[in-house]
Amino acid sequence: MSSEIVIRVKNLSKCFNIYDQPRDRLKQAILPRLQRLFGRPQKSYHKEFWALRNADFEIRRGETVGIIGRNGSGKSTLLQLLCGTLTPTHGDIEVTGKVAALLELGAGFNPEFTGRENVFLSGSFYGLTREQVQERFDRIAAFADIGDHIEQPVKTYSSGMFVRLAFAVIAHVDADILVIDEALSVGDAVFTQKCMRFIRSFQEKGTLLFVSHDMQSVVNLCRNAIWLNAGETRMKGTSKNVSEAYLKYTLQEVYGEEAILLSAAPKESTLDAPMFEEAGPPMLDYEAVASVSSNLFDAKGWKTGDAEIEAVQLESLTGENDGILRGGELVRMVVRARAHQPLERPVIGFMVRDRLGQNLFGENTLSLTALDQARVAAGQMFEGEFVFRLPMLPDGQYSVTASVADGDLHNNVQHHLLHDALIINVASSKVRWGLVGVPFERVTLNCI
């Protein structure tokens, strides 16, 4: 990633005028001027809606930044301002380089034109000549893969076909900055994988702004994230930290007054300490070794006060007590909690995440609670025990998120959740491909 700043936003705000009736637009255009001319107090015939207020951030060349927030938080408005399709009410935007954007479905397309005609139209928007578009057309059509529909008016397209053609265009305009809104969510699995391969390739040379409600996609793709709430910048930071804070916020919105989520933060001296160390050079003996260390005291998360996690443990069941895990062996995960208030349907669970915060595997006791409603009294200890074969993991550090809840699949409250309650350090792993590995019984190459 370069140190060159390609997007600089300072005190950026956008206000829309909301009119109760169509005729109020005409009144607003004429009457205040007449009132001012005759020295009378000016009356406003509209309401102000601030879609964005005082946004302030910088993005460097080669950086991938996620933009998250609830519907109506200002995400799309921000992207349209960055792309130049809206003008700010006040504030400054500096963008260096060609910007290509995939915003709301059909943006930039004329519904009466065919797909072919819209390819040339969109190409002209991005500064390509007709000859340049013609030279790339076959590749664009192959990427979109909508067959003969490319010769039909786009008003006949499904939402998936819209996205296919729009993404195919922006993938071939040699953009420096790529802006992708939630539109990818309507694509099928095969096309989404094709888009993700392009995005991964683009990240090697370009700058990406990615908007999604899927926190795992944001964590997977983006190093940093910006959380918008009601038009204001609520938080900026690493995608892992921002997504965790956003998860807490959204759960609180769901719970309302039923449960108040309080921060469960580590002691002050450790708040700014890096949780994960940079991985060292790869070791070549390929003997998988993993050590487990408790991080319960420094773990962050939230709690309601009705129940509290008191211990998280991972141990081998092979009889070896050297504290080292090697992958493939039988292990036991134990999450122990204490109830401070009676729990009607207690649920305990865990999730193992990599250093980027991506979910690798996990489990909970929800199915057991559904079969046998085991009530827990106030003051009582209870625990969830999970026995499984530990996957082989690539070199690096992994964290265990643990939680205790009360309820069922559709209606529950997480009373205590701790990120990074347990740290698993893996060195000299046998795994070279993928996020997790499995012990292969045999690998052969035969001539037949």
Coordinates of N, CA, C and O in Angstrom, one line a residue, residues 281-370:
P281 N 8.8 -15.4 9.5 CA 9.0 -16.1 8.3 C 8.5 -17.6 8.4 O 8.6 -18.2 9.5
P282 N 8.0 -18.2 7.3 CA 7.5 -19.5 7.4 C 8.6 -20.5 7.8 O 9.8 -20.4 7.3
M283 N 8.3 -21.5 8.6 CA 9.2 -22.6 9.0 C 9.0 -23.8 8.0 O 7.9 -24.0 7.5
L284 N 10.0 -24.6 7.8 CA 10.0 -25.6 6.8 C 9.9 -27.0 7.3 O 10.0 -27.9 6.4
D285 N 9.8 -27.2 8.6 CA 9.8 -28.6 9.0 C 8.4 -29.2 8.9 O 8.2 -30.4 9.0
Y286 N 7.3 -28.4 8.7 CA 6.0 -28.8 8.5 C 5.4 -29.7 9.6 O 4.6 -30.5 9.4
E287 N 5.9 -29.5 10.8 CA 5.3 -30.2 12.0 C 4.4 -29.3 12.7 O 4.8 -28.3 13.3
A288 N 3.1 -29.5 12.6 CA 2.1 -28.6 13.1 C 2.2 -28.5 14.6 O 2.2 -29.6 15.3
V289 N 2.3 -27.3 15.2 CA 2.4 -27.1 16.6 C 1.5 -25.9 17.0 O 1.6 -24.9 16.4
A290 N 0.6 -26.1 17.9 CA -0.3 -25.0 18.4 C -0.3 -24.9 19.9 O -0.4 -26.0 20.6
S291 N -0.1 -23.8 20.4 CA -0.2 -23.5 21.9 C -1.4 -22.7 22.2 O -1.7 -21.8 21.3
V292 N -2.0 -22.9 23.3 CA -3.2 -22.2 23.7 C -2.9 -21.4 24.9 O -2.3 -21.9 25.9
S293 N -3.3 -20.1 24.9 CA -3.2 -19.3 26.1 C -4.4 -18.5 26.4 O -5.1 -18.0 25.5
S294 N -4.8 -18.4 27.7 CA -6.0 -17.7 28.1 C -5.8 -16.2 27.9 O -4.7 -15.7 28.3
N295 N -6.8 -15.5 27.5 CA -6.8 -14.1 27.3 C -8.1 -13.5 28.0 O -8.5 -12.4 27.6
L296 N -8.7 -14.2 28.9 CA -10.0 -13.9 29.4 C -9.9 -12.5 30.1 O -10.8 -11.7 30.0
F297 N -8.8 -12.2 30.8 CA -8.7 -11.0 31.6 C -8.6 -9.8 30.6 O -9.1 -8.7 31.0
D298 N -8.1 -9.9 29.5 CA -7.9 -8.8 28.5 C -8.9 -8.8 27.4 O -8.9 -8.0 26.5
A299 N -9.9 -9.7 27.4 CA -10.8 -9.8 26.3 C -11.8 -8.7 26.3 O -12.2 -8.2 27.4
K300 N -12.3 -8.3 25.1 CA -13.3 -7.2 25.0 C -14.6 -7.8 24.5 O -14.6 -8.9 23.9
G301 N -15.7 -7.1 24.8 CA -17.0 -7.6 24.4 C -18.1 -6.8 25.0 O -18.0 -5.6 25.2
W302 N -19.1 -7.5 25.4 CA -20.2 -6.8 26.1 C -20.9 -7.7 27.1 O -20.7 -9.0 27.0
K303 N -21.7 -7.2 28.0 CA -22.5 -8.0 28.9 C -23.7 -7.2 29.4 O -23.7 -6.0 29.4
T304 N -24.7 -8.0 29.8 CA -25.9 -7.4 30.4 C -25.9 -7.4 31.9 O -26.7 -6.7 32.6
G305 N -25.1 -8.3 32.5 CA -25.0 -8.5 33.9 C -25.9 -9.7 34.4 O -25.8 -10.0 35.6
D306 N -26.6 -10.3 33.5 CA -27.5 -11.4 33.9 C -26.7 -12.7 34.0 O -27.1 -13.7 34.7
A307 N -25.6 -12.8 33.3 CA -24.7 -14.0 33.3 C -23.3 -13.6 32.9 O -23.1 -12.6 32.2
E308 N -22.3 -14.4 33.3 CA -20.9 -14.0 33.0 C -20.1 -15.2 32.8 O -20.2 -16.2 33.5
I309 N -19.2 -15.1 31.7 CA -18.3 -16.2 31.4 C -17.1 -16.1 32.4 O -16.5 -15.0 32.6
E310 N -16.8 -17.2 33.0 CA -15.7 -17.2 34.0 C -14.5 -18.0 33.6 O -13.4 -17.8 34.1
A311 N -14.6 -18.9 32.5 CA -13.5 -19.6 32.1 C -13.7 -20.1 30.7 O -14.9 -20.5 30.3
V312 N -12.7 -20.1 29.9 CA -12.7 -20.7 28.5 C -11.4 -21.5 28.4 O -10.3 -21.0 28.6
Q313 N -11.6 -22.8 28.1 CA -10.4 -23.7 28.1 C -10.5 -24.6 26.8 O -11.6 -25.0 26.4
L314 N -9.3 -24.9 26.3 CA -9.2 -25.9 25.2 C -8.0 -26.8 25.5 O -6.9 -26.4 25.8
E315 N -8.3 -28.1 25.5 CA -7.3 -29.1 26.0 C -7.4 -30.3 25.1 O -8.5 -30.7 24.5
S316 N -6.3 -31.0 25.0 CA -6.2 -32.3 24.3 C -6.8 -33.4 25.1 O -6.7 -33.5 26.3
L317 N -7.4 -34.4 24.4 CA -8.0 -35.6 25.0 C -7.2 -36.8 24.6 O -7.6 -38.0 24.9
T318 N -6.0 -36.6 24.1 CA -5.1 -37.7 23.7 C -4.3 -38.3 24.8 O -3.6 -39.3 24.6
G319 N -4.3 -37.6 26.0 CA -3.5 -38.1 27.1 C -2.2 -37.4 27.3 O -1.5 -37.5 28.3
E320 N -1.8 -36.6 26.3 CA -0.6 -35.8 26.4 C -0.9 -34.5 27.1 O -1.8 -33.8 26.7
N321 N -0.2 -34.2 28.1 CA -0.4 -33.0 28.9 C 0.7 -31.9 28.8 O 1.0 -31.2 29.7
D322 N 1.3 -31.8 27.6 CA 2.4 -30.9 27.4 C 1.9 -29.5 27.0 O 2.7 -28.6 26.8
G323 N 0.6 -29.3 26.9 CA 0.0 -28.0 26.5 C 0.1 -27.7 25.1 O -0.1 -26.5 24.7
I324 N 0.5 -28.6 24.2 CA 0.7 -28.4 22.8 C -0.3 -29.2 22.0 O -0.6 -30.4 22.3
L325 N -0.9 -28.5 21.0 CA -1.9 -29.1 20.1 C -1.2 -29.2 18.8 O -0.5 -28.3 18.3
R326 N -1.5 -30.3 18.0 CA -0.8 -30.6 16.8 C -1.8 -30.6 15.6 O -1.4 -30.7 14.5
G327 N -3.1 -30.5 15.8 CA -4.1 -30.6 14.7 C -4.4 -32.0 14.4 O -3.5 -32.8 14.2
G328 N -5.7 -32.3 14.3 CA -6.2 -33.6 13.9 C -6.5 -34.5 15.1 O -7.2 -35.5 15.0
E329 N -6.1 -34.0 16.3 CA -6.4 -34.8 17.5 C -7.7 -34.4 18.2 O -8.2 -33.4 17.9
L330 N -8.2 -35.3 19.0 CA -9.4 -35.0 19.7 C -9.2 -34.0 20.8 O -8.3 -34.2 21.7
V331 N -10.0 -33.0 20.9 CA -9.8 -31.9 21.9 C -11.2 -31.6 22.5 O -12.2 -32.0 22.1
R332 N -11.1 -30.9 23.6 CA -12.3 -30.5 24.3 C -12.3 -29.0 24.6 O -11.3 -28.5 25.2
M333 N -13.3 -28.3 24.2 CA -13.5 -26.9 24.5 C -14.5 -26.8 25.6 O -15.6 -27.3 25.5
V334 N -14.2 -26.0 26.6 CA -15.1 -25.8 27.7 C -15.3 -24.3 27.9 O -14.3 -23.6 28.1
V335 N -16.6 -23.9 27.9 CA -16.9 -22.5 28.3 C -17.8 -22.5 29.5 O -18.9 -23.1 29.5
R336 N -17.2 -22.0 30.6 CA -17.9 -22.0 31.9 C -18.5 -20.7 32.3 O -17.8 -19.7 32.1
A337 N -19.7 -20.6 32.8 CA -20.3 -19.3 33.1 C -21.1 -19.4 34.4 O -21.4 -20.5 34.9
R338 N -21.4 -18.3 34.9 CA -22.3 -18.2 36.1 C -23.5 -17.3 35.8 O -23.3 -16.2 35.2
A339 N -24.6 -17.8 36.3 CA -25.8 -17.0 36.1 C -26.0 -16.0 37.3 O -25.9 -16.5 38.4
H340 N -26.3 -14.8 37.0 CA -26.6 -13.8 38.1 C -28.1 -13.6 38.2 O -28.5 -13.0 39.2
Q341 N -28.8 -14.0 37.2 CA -30.3 -14.0 37.2 C -30.7 -15.3 36.6 O -30.0 -16.0 35.9
P342 N -31.9 -15.7 37.0 CA -32.4 -17.0 36.4 C -32.5 -17.0 34.9 O -32.9 -16.0 34.3
L343 N -32.0 -18.1 34.3 CA -32.0 -18.2 32.8 C -32.9 -19.4 32.5 O -32.8 -20.5 32.9
E344 N -33.9 -19.1 31.6 CA -34.9 -20.1 31.2 C -34.4 -21.1 30.2 O -34.6 -22.3 30.2
R345 N -33.6 -20.5 29.2 CA -33.1 -21.4 28.1 C -31.6 -21.0 27.9 O -31.3 -20.3 26.9
P346 N -30.7 -21.4 28.8 CA -29.3 -21.0 28.6 C -28.7 -21.6 27.4 O -28.9 -22.8 27.1
V347 N -27.9 -20.8 26.7 CA -27.1 -21.3 25.5 C -25.7 -20.8 25.6 O -25.4 -19.7 25.9
I348 N -24.8 -21.7 25.4 CA -23.3 -21.4 25.4 C -22.7 -21.8 24.1 O -23.1 -22.8 23.5
G349 N -21.9 -20.9 23.6 CA -21.3 -21.2 22.3 C -19.9 -20.6 22.1 O -19.4 -19.8 23.0
F350 N -19.2 -21.0 21.1 CA -17.9 -20.4 20.8 C -17.7 -20.4 19.3 O -18.4 -21.0 18.5
M351 N -16.7 -19.5 18.9 CA -16.3 -19.4 17.5 C -14.8 -19.2 17.4 O -14.3 -18.3 18.1
V352 N -14.2 -19.9 16.5 CA -12.7 -19.7 16.3 C -12.6 -18.8 15.1 O -13.1 -19.1 14.0
R353 N -11.8 -17.7 15.2 CA -11.6 -16.8 14.1 C -10.1 -16.6 13.9 O -9.3 -16.8 14.8
D354 N -9.8 -16.3 12.6 CA -8.4 -16.0 12.3 C -8.0 -14.6 12.7 O -8.9 -13.8 13.2
R355 N -6.8 -14.1 12.3 CA -6.4 -12.8 12.8 C -7.1 -11.7 12.1 O -7.1 -10.5 12.6
L356 N -7.8 -12.0 11.0 CA -8.6 -10.9 10.4 C -10.0 -10.9 10.9 O -10.8 -10.0 10.6
G357 N -10.4 -11.8 11.8 CA -11.7 -11.9 12.3 C -12.7 -12.7 11.5 O -13.9 -12.7 11.8
Q358 N -12.2 -13.5 10.6 CA -13.0 -14.4 9.8 C -13.4 -15.6 10.6 O -12.6 -16.2 11.2
N359 N -14.7 -16.0 10.5 CA -15.2 -17.2 11.2 C -14.6 -18.4 10.5 O -14.8 -18.6 9.3
L360 N -14.0 -19.3 11.3 CA -13.5 -20.6 10.8 C -14.4 -21.7 11.2 O -14.8 -22.5 10.3
F361 N -14.6 -21.9 12.4 CA -15.6 -22.9 12.9 C -16.0 -22.6 14.3 O -15.4 -21.8 15.0
G362 N -17.1 -23.2 14.7 CA -17.6 -23.0 16.0 C -18.9 -23.9 16.3 O -19.3 -24.6 15.4
E363 N -19.4 -23.8 17.5 CA -20.6 -24.6 17.8 C -21.3 -23.9 19.0 O -20.7 -23.1 19.7
N364 N -22.5 -24.3 19.3 CA -23.2 -23.9 20.5 C -24.2 -24.9 20.9 O -24.4 -26.0 20.3
T365 N -24.8 -24.7 22.1 CA -25.6 -25.7 22.7 C -27.1 -25.5 22.4 O -28.0 -26.0 23.1
L366 N -27.4 -24.7 21.4 CA -28.8 -24.3 21.1 C -29.7 -25.5 20.8 O -30.8 -25.6 21.3
S367 N -29.2 -26.5 20.1 CA -30.0 -27.7 19.8 C -30.3 -28.5 21.0 O -31.4 -29.0 21.1
L368 N -29.4 -28.5 22.0 CA -29.7 -29.2 23.3 C -30.7 -28.4 24.1 O -31.6 -29.0 24.7
T369 N -30.7 -27.1 24.1 CA -31.6 -26.3 24.8 C -33.0 -26.5 24.2 O -34.0 -26.5 24.9
A370 N -33.1 -26.6 22.9 CA -34.4 -26.9 22.2 C -35.0 -28.2 22.6 O -36.2 -28.3 22.7

